[in-house]
Amino acid sequence: MGEMYIRVAEDENEEPMEIPSEDDGTVLLSSVAAQFPGACGLRYRSPVSQCMRGVRLVEGVLHAPESNWGNLVYVVNYPKDNKRKMEEMDAASAVKIKRGIQKTSDLIVLGLPWKTSEQDLKDYFGTFGEVIMVQVKRDPKSGNSKGFGFVRFADYETQVKVMSQRHMIDGRWCDCKLPNSKQGPDEPLRSRKVFVGRCTEDMTAEDLREFFMQYGEVTDVFIPKPFRAFAFVTFADDQVAQSLCGEDLIIKGVSVHISNAEPKHGNRTADSTDPGVRQSPRRSRFSGD
């Protein structure tokens, strides 16, 4: 029997691709996997019963049903674990597309000593990465520093790292943040935190950390004890946290919902989103964490 092609698709409703058969009319599983990575077999819908039927697979060779492949469309089978990983990758890709390409922004540097010059700023921040702009804001009449300035980096990763920590410049602690931020001194930590709902008990802190690291640097993972079907994940970059809010993501085969972890205003004493609360006597039931 000469070479022929069979029609194979990842889903019944998708455009099929033609896969070549061997001289004896069989199809190698490796030929299918070359076009559909992770494939472990084929199935098709019976024209008679309208049920899905599996194609016989023997030692890596797929055999045509009823001696010929016909004009049917065969659907790819995947192992359950592999399919789950693919779903997670698809979800991750969708969120990354939503976030788009991250560009650097001018960051405001607050709390600068009066003596700090632009060269001092450039020398200090140059230790983190390439600096493309620095500016110390000064009074136009006196020329004296106003106690703040601006810096911009070439790489977004450097910007994230700089914003995630405080800075000792000329003997004084300074903060570096986005200039349009209206948050108070303790707000950035909360804005970088997300609430992960619908968690299952088999999800560990390490599982969550490993999953969310694909979106950005994770600084903390908190799962309340006793288990309450949710967790909190804190990122180094608040933009990453905000980009995930409202998403439904697949973790270990389970759909979890991501939302903003910011508590209601004026309710700091009952703020279960703050890991520091775990040390409070009022939260003593978490002492085993």
Short mmCIF file of N, CA, C and O in Angstrom, two decimals, residues 119-201:
data_model
loop_
_atom_site.label_atom_id
_atom_site.label_comp_id
_atom_site.label_asym_id
_atom_site.label_seq_id
_atom_site.Cartn_x
_atom_site.Cartn_y
_atom_site.Cartn_z
N GLN A 119 25.07 63.09 40.38
CA GLN A 119 26.13 62.11 40.20
C GLN A 119 26.12 61.08 41.32
O GLN A 119 26.35 59.88 41.09
N ASP A 120 25.79 61.53 42.56
CA ASP A 120 25.68 60.59 43.67
C ASP A 120 24.56 59.58 43.40
O ASP A 120 24.72 58.37 43.65
N LEU A 121 23.43 60.08 42.89
CA LEU A 121 22.31 59.19 42.56
C LEU A 121 22.71 58.18 41.49
O LEU A 121 22.40 57.00 41.58
N LYS A 122 23.37 58.68 40.46
CA LYS A 122 23.76 57.80 39.35
C LYS A 122 24.74 56.74 39.82
O LYS A 122 24.64 55.56 39.44
N ASP A 123 25.68 57.13 40.67
CA ASP A 123 26.66 56.17 41.18
C ASP A 123 25.99 55.10 42.03
O ASP A 123 26.31 53.91 41.95
N TYR A 124 25.02 55.53 42.88
CA TYR A 124 24.35 54.57 43.75
C TYR A 124 23.49 53.60 42.95
O TYR A 124 23.63 52.38 43.07
N PHE A 125 22.58 54.12 42.13
CA PHE A 125 21.66 53.25 41.40
C PHE A 125 22.34 52.48 40.27
O PHE A 125 21.81 51.48 39.79
N GLY A 126 23.51 52.95 39.87
CA GLY A 126 24.26 52.23 38.84
C GLY A 126 24.71 50.86 39.30
O GLY A 126 25.03 49.99 38.48
N THR A 127 24.72 50.63 40.63
CA THR A 127 25.11 49.31 41.15
C THR A 127 24.02 48.28 40.92
O THR A 127 24.26 47.08 41.03
N PHE A 128 22.78 48.73 40.62
CA PHE A 128 21.67 47.81 40.37
C PHE A 128 21.54 47.45 38.89
O PHE A 128 21.09 46.37 38.55
N GLY A 129 21.91 48.38 38.03
CA GLY A 129 21.78 48.15 36.59
C GLY A 129 22.00 49.44 35.84
O GLY A 129 22.30 50.49 36.43
N GLU A 130 21.83 49.39 34.53
CA GLU A 130 22.08 50.56 33.68
C GLU A 130 21.07 51.68 33.97
O GLU A 130 19.87 51.47 33.91
N VAL A 131 21.59 52.87 34.28
CA VAL A 131 20.76 54.04 34.55
C VAL A 131 20.75 54.92 33.31
O VAL A 131 21.80 55.26 32.77
N ILE A 132 19.57 55.30 32.84
CA ILE A 132 19.50 56.14 31.64
C ILE A 132 19.10 57.58 31.96
O ILE A 132 19.18 58.45 31.08
N MET A 133 18.67 57.85 33.22
CA MET A 133 18.33 59.22 33.60
C MET A 133 18.30 59.37 35.11
O MET A 133 17.81 58.49 35.82
N VAL A 134 18.88 60.46 35.61
CA VAL A 134 18.74 60.83 37.02
C VAL A 134 18.49 62.33 37.09
O VAL A 134 18.95 63.10 36.23
N GLN A 135 17.75 62.75 38.11
CA GLN A 135 17.46 64.17 38.28
C GLN A 135 17.16 64.44 39.75
O GLN A 135 16.40 63.71 40.38
N VAL A 136 17.76 65.47 40.28
CA VAL A 136 17.45 65.94 41.62
C VAL A 136 16.64 67.22 41.47
O VAL A 136 17.09 68.17 40.82
N LYS A 137 15.45 67.25 42.04
CA LYS A 137 14.60 68.43 41.92
C LYS A 137 15.09 69.52 42.88
O LYS A 137 15.31 69.27 44.07
N ARG A 138 15.24 70.72 42.33
CA ARG A 138 15.78 71.83 43.11
C ARG A 138 14.88 73.05 43.03
O ARG A 138 14.12 73.23 42.07
N ASP A 139 14.98 73.89 44.05
CA ASP A 139 14.24 75.14 44.05
C ASP A 139 14.82 76.05 42.97
O ASP A 139 16.04 76.28 42.94
N PRO A 140 13.99 76.58 42.08
CA PRO A 140 14.52 77.40 40.98
C PRO A 140 15.21 78.68 41.44
O PRO A 140 16.08 79.20 40.72
N LYS A 141 14.86 79.20 42.62
CA LYS A 141 15.48 80.44 43.09
C LYS A 141 16.77 80.19 43.85
O LYS A 141 17.81 80.78 43.56
N SER A 142 16.69 79.29 44.84
CA SER A 142 17.86 79.06 45.68
C SER A 142 18.80 78.00 45.13
O SER A 142 19.99 77.98 45.44
N GLY A 143 18.26 77.11 44.30
CA GLY A 143 19.08 76.03 43.77
C GLY A 143 19.25 74.89 44.75
O GLY A 143 19.95 73.91 44.46
N ASN A 144 18.61 74.97 45.91
CA ASN A 144 18.72 73.92 46.92
C ASN A 144 17.83 72.72 46.55
O ASN A 144 16.78 72.87 45.93
N SER A 145 18.25 71.55 46.97
CA SER A 145 17.48 70.34 46.71
C SER A 145 16.14 70.39 47.44
O SER A 145 16.04 70.92 48.55
N LYS A 146 15.12 69.85 46.80
CA LYS A 146 13.79 69.75 47.41
C LYS A 146 13.62 68.45 48.19
O LYS A 146 12.55 68.18 48.73
N GLY A 147 14.67 67.63 48.23
CA GLY A 147 14.60 66.39 49.01
C GLY A 147 14.05 65.20 48.26
O GLY A 147 13.76 64.16 48.85
N PHE A 148 13.89 65.34 46.94
CA PHE A 148 13.47 64.19 46.14
C PHE A 148 14.01 64.33 44.72
O PHE A 148 14.49 65.42 44.32
N GLY A 149 13.96 63.24 43.99
CA GLY A 149 14.47 63.24 42.62
C GLY A 149 13.85 62.13 41.81
O GLY A 149 12.88 61.48 42.26
N PHE A 150 14.41 61.88 40.63
CA PHE A 150 13.88 60.85 39.75
C PHE A 150 15.03 60.02 39.16
O PHE A 150 16.15 60.51 38.99
N VAL A 151 14.71 58.76 38.87
CA VAL A 151 15.68 57.86 38.24
C VAL A 151 14.94 56.96 37.26
O VAL A 151 13.77 56.62 37.49
N ARG A 152 15.60 56.60 36.18
CA ARG A 152 15.01 55.67 35.22
C ARG A 152 16.07 54.67 34.79
O ARG A 152 17.22 55.03 34.53
N PHE A 153 15.65 53.39 34.73
CA PHE A 153 16.57 52.31 34.38
C PHE A 153 16.30 51.80 32.96
O PHE A 153 15.20 51.99 32.42
N ALA A 154 17.28 51.14 32.40
CA ALA A 154 17.13 50.59 31.06
C ALA A 154 16.31 49.31 31.07
O ALA A 154 15.57 49.04 30.13
N ASP A 155 16.40 48.52 32.14
CA ASP A 155 15.73 47.23 32.20
C ASP A 155 14.61 47.23 33.23
O ASP A 155 14.77 47.74 34.35
N TYR A 156 13.49 46.62 32.85
CA TYR A 156 12.33 46.54 33.75
C TYR A 156 12.65 45.71 34.99
O TYR A 156 12.18 46.02 36.09
N GLU A 157 13.44 44.64 34.82
CA GLU A 157 13.79 43.79 35.97
C GLU A 157 14.54 44.59 37.03
O GLU A 157 14.36 44.38 38.23
N THR A 158 15.40 45.50 36.58
CA THR A 158 16.13 46.35 37.52
C THR A 158 15.18 47.26 38.27
O THR A 158 15.30 47.47 39.48
N GLN A 159 14.21 47.82 37.55
CA GLN A 159 13.22 48.69 38.17
C GLN A 159 12.46 47.96 39.27
O GLN A 159 12.25 48.49 40.37
N VAL A 160 12.05 46.72 38.98
CA VAL A 160 11.31 45.92 39.97
C VAL A 160 12.17 45.70 41.22
O VAL A 160 11.70 45.83 42.35
N LYS A 161 13.43 45.36 41.01
CA LYS A 161 14.33 45.09 42.14
C LYS A 161 14.50 46.34 43.00
O LYS A 161 14.46 46.27 44.24
N VAL A 162 14.67 47.49 42.35
CA VAL A 162 14.89 48.73 43.09
C VAL A 162 13.65 49.11 43.90
O VAL A 162 13.75 49.57 45.05
N MET A 163 12.45 48.91 43.32
CA MET A 163 11.22 49.27 44.01
C MET A 163 10.89 48.34 45.17
O MET A 163 10.09 48.68 46.04
N SER A 164 11.49 47.16 45.19
CA SER A 164 11.16 46.17 46.22
C SER A 164 11.91 46.37 47.53
O SER A 164 11.72 45.61 48.47
N GLN A 165 12.76 47.39 47.61
CA GLN A 165 13.54 47.59 48.82
C GLN A 165 13.75 49.07 49.12
O GLN A 165 13.52 49.92 48.26
N ARG A 166 14.18 49.36 50.34
CA ARG A 166 14.54 50.72 50.71
C ARG A 166 16.03 50.92 50.42
O ARG A 166 16.79 49.97 50.27
N HIS A 167 16.46 52.20 50.37
CA HIS A 167 17.82 52.50 49.94
C HIS A 167 18.49 53.48 50.90
O HIS A 167 17.90 54.51 51.26
N MET A 168 19.70 53.13 51.31
CA MET A 168 20.50 54.01 52.15
C MET A 168 21.38 54.87 51.24
O MET A 168 22.34 54.38 50.64
N ILE A 169 21.03 56.16 51.11
CA ILE A 169 21.76 57.07 50.23
C ILE A 169 22.32 58.20 51.08
O ILE A 169 21.57 58.93 51.73
N ASP A 170 23.63 58.33 51.07
CA ASP A 170 24.31 59.38 51.84
C ASP A 170 23.88 59.37 53.30
O ASP A 170 23.63 60.43 53.90
N GLY A 171 23.73 58.16 53.88
CA GLY A 171 23.43 58.02 55.29
C GLY A 171 21.97 58.18 55.66
O GLY A 171 21.64 58.30 56.85
N ARG A 172 21.07 58.16 54.65
CA ARG A 172 19.66 58.34 54.95
C ARG A 172 18.82 57.34 54.16
O ARG A 172 19.09 57.08 52.98
N TRP A 173 17.78 56.78 54.82
CA TRP A 173 16.90 55.83 54.14
C TRP A 173 15.98 56.57 53.17
O TRP A 173 15.34 57.56 53.53
N CYS A 174 15.93 56.06 51.94
CA CYS A 174 15.09 56.66 50.90
C CYS A 174 14.18 55.60 50.30
O CYS A 174 14.51 54.41 50.28
N ASP A 175 13.02 56.04 49.80
CA ASP A 175 12.08 55.15 49.13
C ASP A 175 12.03 55.47 47.64
O ASP A 175 12.14 56.63 47.24
N CYS A 176 11.84 54.43 46.85
CA CYS A 176 11.80 54.57 45.40
C CYS A 176 10.52 53.93 44.90
O CYS A 176 10.28 52.74 45.11
N LYS A 177 9.64 54.71 44.23
CA LYS A 177 8.36 54.18 43.79
C LYS A 177 7.90 54.91 42.53
O LYS A 177 8.52 55.88 42.09
N LEU A 178 6.77 54.45 41.97
CA LEU A 178 6.18 55.14 40.83
C LEU A 178 5.64 56.49 41.30
O LEU A 178 4.99 56.57 42.35
N PRO A 179 5.87 57.56 40.56
CA PRO A 179 5.49 58.90 41.03
C PRO A 179 4.00 59.12 41.18
O PRO A 179 3.59 59.98 41.94
N ASN A 180 3.16 58.35 40.44
CA ASN A 180 1.71 58.56 40.54
C ASN A 180 1.08 57.74 41.65
O ASN A 180 -0.13 57.68 41.77
N SER A 181 1.91 57.07 42.45
CA SER A 181 1.38 56.25 43.53
C SER A 181 0.84 57.14 44.65
O SER A 181 1.48 58.08 45.09
N LYS A 182 -0.37 56.82 45.10
CA LYS A 182 -1.00 57.57 46.20
C LYS A 182 -0.97 56.76 47.50
O LYS A 182 -1.68 57.05 48.44
N GLN A 183 -0.15 55.73 47.52
CA GLN A 183 -0.14 54.83 48.67
C GLN A 183 0.69 55.41 49.80
O GLN A 183 1.64 56.16 49.59
N GLY A 184 0.33 55.02 51.01
CA GLY A 184 1.08 55.41 52.18
C GLY A 184 2.32 54.55 52.31
O GLY A 184 2.56 53.65 51.52
N PRO A 185 3.12 54.79 53.36
CA PRO A 185 4.39 54.06 53.53
C PRO A 185 4.24 52.56 53.58
O PRO A 185 5.11 51.83 53.15
N ASP A 186 3.10 52.07 54.14
CA ASP A 186 2.96 50.62 54.27
C ASP A 186 2.06 50.03 53.20
O ASP A 186 1.84 48.83 53.17
N GLU A 187 1.57 50.83 52.25
CA GLU A 187 0.65 50.32 51.26
C GLU A 187 1.29 49.47 50.16
O GLU A 187 0.68 48.53 49.69
N PRO A 188 2.53 49.77 49.72
CA PRO A 188 3.08 48.98 48.61
C PRO A 188 3.08 47.49 48.85
O PRO A 188 2.87 46.71 47.95
N LEU A 189 3.30 47.06 50.11
CA LEU A 189 3.31 45.63 50.38
C LEU A 189 1.95 45.00 50.12
O LEU A 189 1.85 43.90 49.63
N ARG A 190 0.89 45.72 50.46
CA ARG A 190 -0.45 45.18 50.25
C ARG A 190 -0.81 45.19 48.77
O ARG A 190 -1.47 44.30 48.28
N SER A 191 -0.39 46.26 48.04
CA SER A 191 -0.75 46.35 46.63
C SER A 191 -0.04 45.27 45.81
O SER A 191 -0.47 44.96 44.72
N ARG A 192 1.02 44.70 46.35
CA ARG A 192 1.74 43.64 45.65
C ARG A 192 1.20 42.26 46.01
O ARG A 192 1.71 41.25 45.56
N LYS A 193 0.17 42.23 46.83
CA LYS A 193 -0.36 40.96 47.33
C LYS A 193 -1.68 40.63 46.65
O LYS A 193 -2.51 41.49 46.40
N VAL A 194 -1.86 39.35 46.33
CA VAL A 194 -3.12 38.89 45.73
C VAL A 194 -3.74 37.80 46.60
O VAL A 194 -3.05 37.09 47.32
N PHE A 195 -5.05 37.72 46.51
CA PHE A 195 -5.84 36.71 47.21
C PHE A 195 -6.08 35.56 46.23
O PHE A 195 -6.56 35.78 45.11
N VAL A 196 -5.74 34.34 46.63
CA VAL A 196 -5.92 33.16 45.78
C VAL A 196 -7.05 32.32 46.38
O VAL A 196 -6.88 31.68 47.41
N GLY A 197 -8.21 32.35 45.74
CA GLY A 197 -9.37 31.63 46.24
C GLY A 197 -9.55 30.27 45.60
O GLY A 197 -8.99 29.99 44.54
N ARG A 198 -10.33 29.41 46.24
CA ARG A 198 -10.64 28.06 45.77
C ARG A 198 -9.43 27.13 45.82
O ARG A 198 -9.32 26.19 45.02
N CYS A 199 -8.53 27.36 46.76
CA CYS A 199 -7.37 26.47 46.90
C CYS A 199 -7.81 25.12 47.48
O CYS A 199 -8.84 25.02 48.14
N THR A 200 -7.01 24.09 47.22
CA THR A 200 -7.26 22.78 47.80
C THR A 200 -6.15 22.45 48.79
O THR A 200 -5.06 23.03 48.74
N GLU A 201 -6.43 21.50 49.68
CA GLU A 201 -5.48 21.20 50.76
C GLU A 201 -4.16 20.62 50.28
O GLU A 201 -3.17 20.66 50.99
#
